Amino acid sequence: MTEVGSEVREEIRVGIVDDQELMRSALRMMVESQPDLSLVGEAADGYEAIAMVRSRRVDVLLMDIRMPRLDGIEATAAITREFPRTRVMALTTFDLDDYAFPALRAGASAFLLKDARAEEVVAAIRTVYAGHAVVAPSTTRRLIEHVARSVPVGEGRAEEIRERLTPRELEMLLELATGDSNAEIARRVHLSEATVKTHVGHVLTKLGLRDRVQAVVLAYETGIVRPR
């Protein structure tokens, strides 16, 4: 536990993965400047990232996307599959669909640009550690639009999902697919934000999803939600 002002926070163990020493140095300084963040290792490519996570506990991994030998997308898929409790934050210079969507599908809980302010990255680390997703605002809506244009590939899975969820939980999945926050959903369906949060948690647990971004992808890819 670490005391930050009057607030006591758990120590978050952070790993850094980037093939550029200058970027690793900047991220290192950012992490080490925060009393509740602890730097546990650095890696220059995906293979080194996997080895790092296997050798020590990493709560949040700051993952570059474009790297030699093994890129961040493949490394993210391997790490989140083997170590589901390790949260991956994908960082890239390019706000492009070709990088964002594969990273999120691979299991990343966050997608941020490298030019994000230090306080934004730090806030995202804490948010991801708490079990929530963080995606750059410019990416979220395009994610929905991109997946919505795709042809559904899991009609059988859609029926399985409908059977697994209660009517209220299915309604929450449809609401999640809008990309709106719990507060926005609560106002629309006339429930308290706390109640919406509880239902969303049940949806994610029952469907084995890491976060609401994965719920958006699943809803569209299975055809449960159709593009307008």
mmCIF file of N, CA and C in Angstrom, residues 7-60:
data_model
loop_
_atom_site.group_PDB
_atom_site.id
_atom_site.type_symbol
_atom_site.label_atom_id
_atom_site.label_comp_id
_atom_site.label_asym_id
_atom_site.label_seq_id
_atom_site.Cartn_x
_atom_site.Cartn_y
_atom_site.Cartn_z
ATOM 1 N N GLU A 7 -5.038 9.705 0.382
ATOM 2 C CA GLU A 7 -5.582 8.473 -0.188
ATOM 3 C C GLU A 7 -4.542 7.367 -0.155
ATOM 4 N N VAL A 8 -4.963 6.172 0.252
ATOM 5 C CA VAL A 8 -4.066 5.017 0.267
ATOM 6 C C VAL A 8 -4.351 4.156 -0.954
ATOM 7 N N ARG A 9 -3.309 3.911 -1.755
ATOM 8 C CA ARG A 9 -3.472 3.136 -2.978
ATOM 9 C C ARG A 9 -2.576 1.902 -2.953
ATOM 10 N N GLU A 10 -3.028 0.865 -3.652
ATOM 11 C CA GLU A 10 -2.204 -0.319 -3.816
ATOM 12 C C GLU A 10 -1.059 0.007 -4.764
ATOM 13 N N GLU A 11 0.085 -0.612 -4.525
ATOM 14 C CA GLU A 11 1.210 -0.430 -5.438
ATOM 15 C C GLU A 11 0.935 -1.179 -6.732
ATOM 16 N N ILE A 12 1.123 -0.504 -7.841
ATOM 17 C CA ILE A 12 0.891 -1.097 -9.163
ATOM 18 C C ILE A 12 2.234 -1.392 -9.796
ATOM 19 N N ARG A 13 2.461 -2.656 -10.136
ATOM 20 C CA ARG A 13 3.729 -3.096 -10.725
ATOM 21 C C ARG A 13 3.642 -2.944 -12.244
ATOM 22 N N VAL A 14 4.511 -2.096 -12.796
ATOM 23 C CA VAL A 14 4.434 -1.719 -14.207
ATOM 24 C C VAL A 14 5.651 -2.215 -14.976
ATOM 25 N N GLY A 15 5.409 -2.744 -16.185
ATOM 26 C CA GLY A 15 6.480 -3.122 -17.094
ATOM 27 C C GLY A 15 6.426 -2.257 -18.338
ATOM 28 N N ILE A 16 7.572 -2.003 -18.954
ATOM 29 C CA ILE A 16 7.655 -1.148 -20.143
ATOM 30 C C ILE A 16 8.229 -1.957 -21.300
ATOM 31 N N VAL A 17 7.552 -1.895 -22.461
ATOM 32 C CA VAL A 17 8.021 -2.599 -23.653
ATOM 33 C C VAL A 17 8.064 -1.621 -24.820
ATOM 34 N N ASP A 18 9.271 -1.327 -25.311
ATOM 35 C CA ASP A 18 9.426 -0.427 -26.459
ATOM 36 C C ASP A 18 10.816 -0.643 -27.036
ATOM 37 N N ASP A 19 10.922 -0.637 -28.357
ATOM 38 C CA ASP A 19 12.223 -0.886 -28.971
ATOM 39 C C ASP A 19 13.107 0.356 -28.984
ATOM 40 N N GLN A 20 12.570 1.500 -28.604
ATOM 41 C CA GLN A 20 13.359 2.731 -28.586
ATOM 42 C C GLN A 20 13.756 3.082 -27.143
ATOM 43 N N GLU A 21 15.044 3.179 -26.921
ATOM 44 C CA GLU A 21 15.555 3.490 -25.584
ATOM 45 C C GLU A 21 15.034 4.827 -25.084
ATOM 46 N N LEU A 22 14.910 5.820 -26.001
ATOM 47 C CA LEU A 22 14.443 7.143 -25.602
ATOM 48 C C LEU A 22 13.016 7.079 -25.057
ATOM 49 N N MET A 23 12.175 6.285 -25.700
ATOM 50 C CA MET A 23 10.789 6.158 -25.245
ATOM 51 C C MET A 23 10.734 5.406 -23.926
ATOM 52 N N ARG A 24 11.548 4.360 -23.800
ATOM 53 C CA ARG A 24 11.577 3.629 -22.526
ATOM 54 C C ARG A 24 12.030 4.541 -21.395
ATOM 55 N N SER A 25 13.007 5.399 -21.684
ATOM 56 C CA SER A 25 13.507 6.326 -20.669
ATOM 57 C C SER A 25 12.420 7.293 -20.220
ATOM 58 N N ALA A 26 11.643 7.825 -21.194
ATOM 59 C CA ALA A 26 10.574 8.767 -20.861
ATOM 60 C C ALA A 26 9.501 8.083 -20.025
ATOM 61 N N LEU A 27 9.126 6.862 -20.406
ATOM 62 C CA LEU A 27 8.109 6.126 -19.660
ATOM 63 C C LEU A 27 8.629 5.743 -18.274
ATOM 64 N N ARG A 28 9.925 5.402 -18.211
ATOM 65 C CA ARG A 28 10.534 5.048 -16.923
ATOM 66 C C ARG A 28 10.458 6.221 -15.946
ATOM 67 N N MET A 29 10.816 7.409 -16.419
ATOM 68 C CA MET A 29 10.767 8.600 -15.569
ATOM 69 C C MET A 29 9.343 8.885 -15.101
ATOM 70 N N MET A 30 8.384 8.673 -16.005
ATOM 71 C CA MET A 30 6.985 8.912 -15.666
ATOM 72 C C MET A 30 6.523 7.961 -14.570
ATOM 73 N N VAL A 31 6.836 6.669 -14.738
ATOM 74 C CA VAL A 31 6.432 5.666 -13.747
ATOM 75 C C VAL A 31 7.099 5.934 -12.405
ATOM 76 N N GLU A 32 8.396 6.188 -12.425
ATOM 77 C CA GLU A 32 9.140 6.355 -11.175
ATOM 78 C C GLU A 32 8.784 7.643 -10.447
ATOM 79 N N SER A 33 8.090 8.564 -11.142
ATOM 80 C CA SER A 33 7.683 9.815 -10.481
ATOM 81 C C SER A 33 6.417 9.654 -9.647
ATOM 82 N N GLN A 34 5.758 8.486 -9.766
ATOM 83 C CA GLN A 34 4.494 8.259 -9.077
ATOM 84 C C GLN A 34 4.696 7.341 -7.881
ATOM 85 N N PRO A 35 4.269 7.754 -6.690
ATOM 86 C CA PRO A 35 4.500 6.944 -5.485
ATOM 87 C C PRO A 35 3.784 5.607 -5.468
ATOM 88 N N ASP A 36 2.712 5.483 -6.230
ATOM 89 C CA ASP A 36 1.969 4.225 -6.216
ATOM 90 C C ASP A 36 2.310 3.314 -7.390
ATOM 91 N N LEU A 37 3.266 3.728 -8.244
ATOM 92 C CA LEU A 37 3.695 2.901 -9.363
ATOM 93 C C LEU A 37 5.106 2.389 -9.112
ATOM 94 N N SER A 38 5.331 1.120 -9.443
ATOM 95 C CA SER A 38 6.644 0.513 -9.259
ATOM 96 C C SER A 38 7.092 -0.124 -10.567
ATOM 97 N N LEU A 39 8.239 0.297 -11.096
ATOM 98 C CA LEU A 39 8.762 -0.265 -12.336
ATOM 99 C C LEU A 39 9.433 -1.597 -12.036
ATOM 100 N N VAL A 40 8.959 -2.665 -12.696
ATOM 101 C CA VAL A 40 9.493 -3.999 -12.408
ATOM 102 C C VAL A 40 10.326 -4.568 -13.545
ATOM 103 N N GLY A 41 10.355 -3.880 -14.704
ATOM 104 C CA GLY A 41 11.166 -4.391 -15.797
ATOM 105 C C GLY A 41 10.937 -3.658 -17.098
ATOM 106 N N GLU A 42 11.881 -3.839 -18.028
ATOM 107 C CA GLU A 42 11.786 -3.248 -19.355
ATOM 108 C C GLU A 42 12.125 -4.297 -20.404
ATOM 109 N N ALA A 43 11.589 -4.117 -21.608
ATOM 110 C CA ALA A 43 11.853 -5.036 -22.708
ATOM 111 C C ALA A 43 11.891 -4.251 -24.010
ATOM 112 N N ALA A 44 12.652 -4.780 -24.991
ATOM 113 C CA ALA A 44 12.813 -4.082 -26.263
ATOM 114 C C ALA A 44 12.034 -4.726 -27.402
ATOM 115 N N ASP A 45 11.389 -5.858 -27.150
ATOM 116 C CA ASP A 45 10.554 -6.487 -28.175
ATOM 117 C C ASP A 45 9.579 -7.451 -27.508
ATOM 118 N N GLY A 46 8.727 -8.057 -28.323
ATOM 119 C CA GLY A 46 7.693 -8.921 -27.787
ATOM 120 C C GLY A 46 8.215 -10.147 -27.060
ATOM 121 N N TYR A 47 9.288 -10.754 -27.577
ATOM 122 C CA TYR A 47 9.849 -11.929 -26.922
ATOM 123 C C TYR A 47 10.356 -11.587 -25.525
ATOM 124 N N GLU A 48 11.043 -10.449 -25.426
ATOM 125 C CA GLU A 48 11.544 -10.025 -24.117
ATOM 126 C C GLU A 48 10.387 -9.693 -23.179
ATOM 127 N N ALA A 49 9.290 -9.160 -23.738
ATOM 128 C CA ALA A 49 8.119 -8.840 -22.920
ATOM 129 C C ALA A 49 7.518 -10.097 -22.313
ATOM 130 N N ILE A 50 7.372 -11.134 -23.123
ATOM 131 C CA ILE A 50 6.821 -12.399 -22.639
ATOM 132 C C ILE A 50 7.719 -12.982 -21.546
ATOM 133 N N ALA A 51 9.040 -12.937 -21.770
ATOM 134 C CA ALA A 51 9.981 -13.455 -20.784
ATOM 135 C C ALA A 51 9.885 -12.670 -19.479
ATOM 136 N N MET A 52 9.699 -11.352 -19.576
ATOM 137 C CA MET A 52 9.600 -10.522 -18.379
ATOM 138 C C MET A 52 8.376 -10.897 -17.555
ATOM 139 N N VAL A 53 7.232 -11.058 -18.218
ATOM 140 C CA VAL A 53 6.003 -11.374 -17.499
ATOM 141 C C VAL A 53 6.071 -12.770 -16.887
ATOM 142 N N ARG A 54 6.790 -13.664 -17.549
ATOM 143 C CA ARG A 54 6.933 -15.012 -17.008
ATOM 144 C C ARG A 54 7.848 -15.056 -15.784
ATOM 145 N N SER A 55 8.746 -14.086 -15.663
ATOM 146 C CA SER A 55 9.735 -14.129 -14.594
ATOM 147 C C SER A 55 9.360 -13.308 -13.365
ATOM 148 N N ARG A 56 8.347 -12.443 -13.494
ATOM 149 C CA ARG A 56 7.950 -11.606 -12.354
ATOM 150 C C ARG A 56 6.500 -11.168 -12.521
ATOM 151 N N ARG A 57 5.900 -10.731 -11.439
ATOM 152 C CA ARG A 57 4.505 -10.276 -11.519
ATOM 153 C C ARG A 57 4.459 -8.874 -12.116
ATOM 154 N N VAL A 58 3.659 -8.744 -13.168
ATOM 155 C CA VAL A 58 3.450 -7.445 -13.800
ATOM 156 C C VAL A 58 1.952 -7.169 -13.801
ATOM 157 N N ASP A 59 1.549 -6.087 -13.175
ATOM 158 C CA ASP A 59 0.129 -5.739 -13.134
ATOM 159 C C ASP A 59 -0.317 -5.062 -14.431
ATOM 160 N N VAL A 60 0.476 -4.087 -14.889
ATOM 161 C CA VAL A 60 0.147 -3.341 -16.108
ATOM 162 C C VAL A 60 1.394 -3.270 -16.978
#
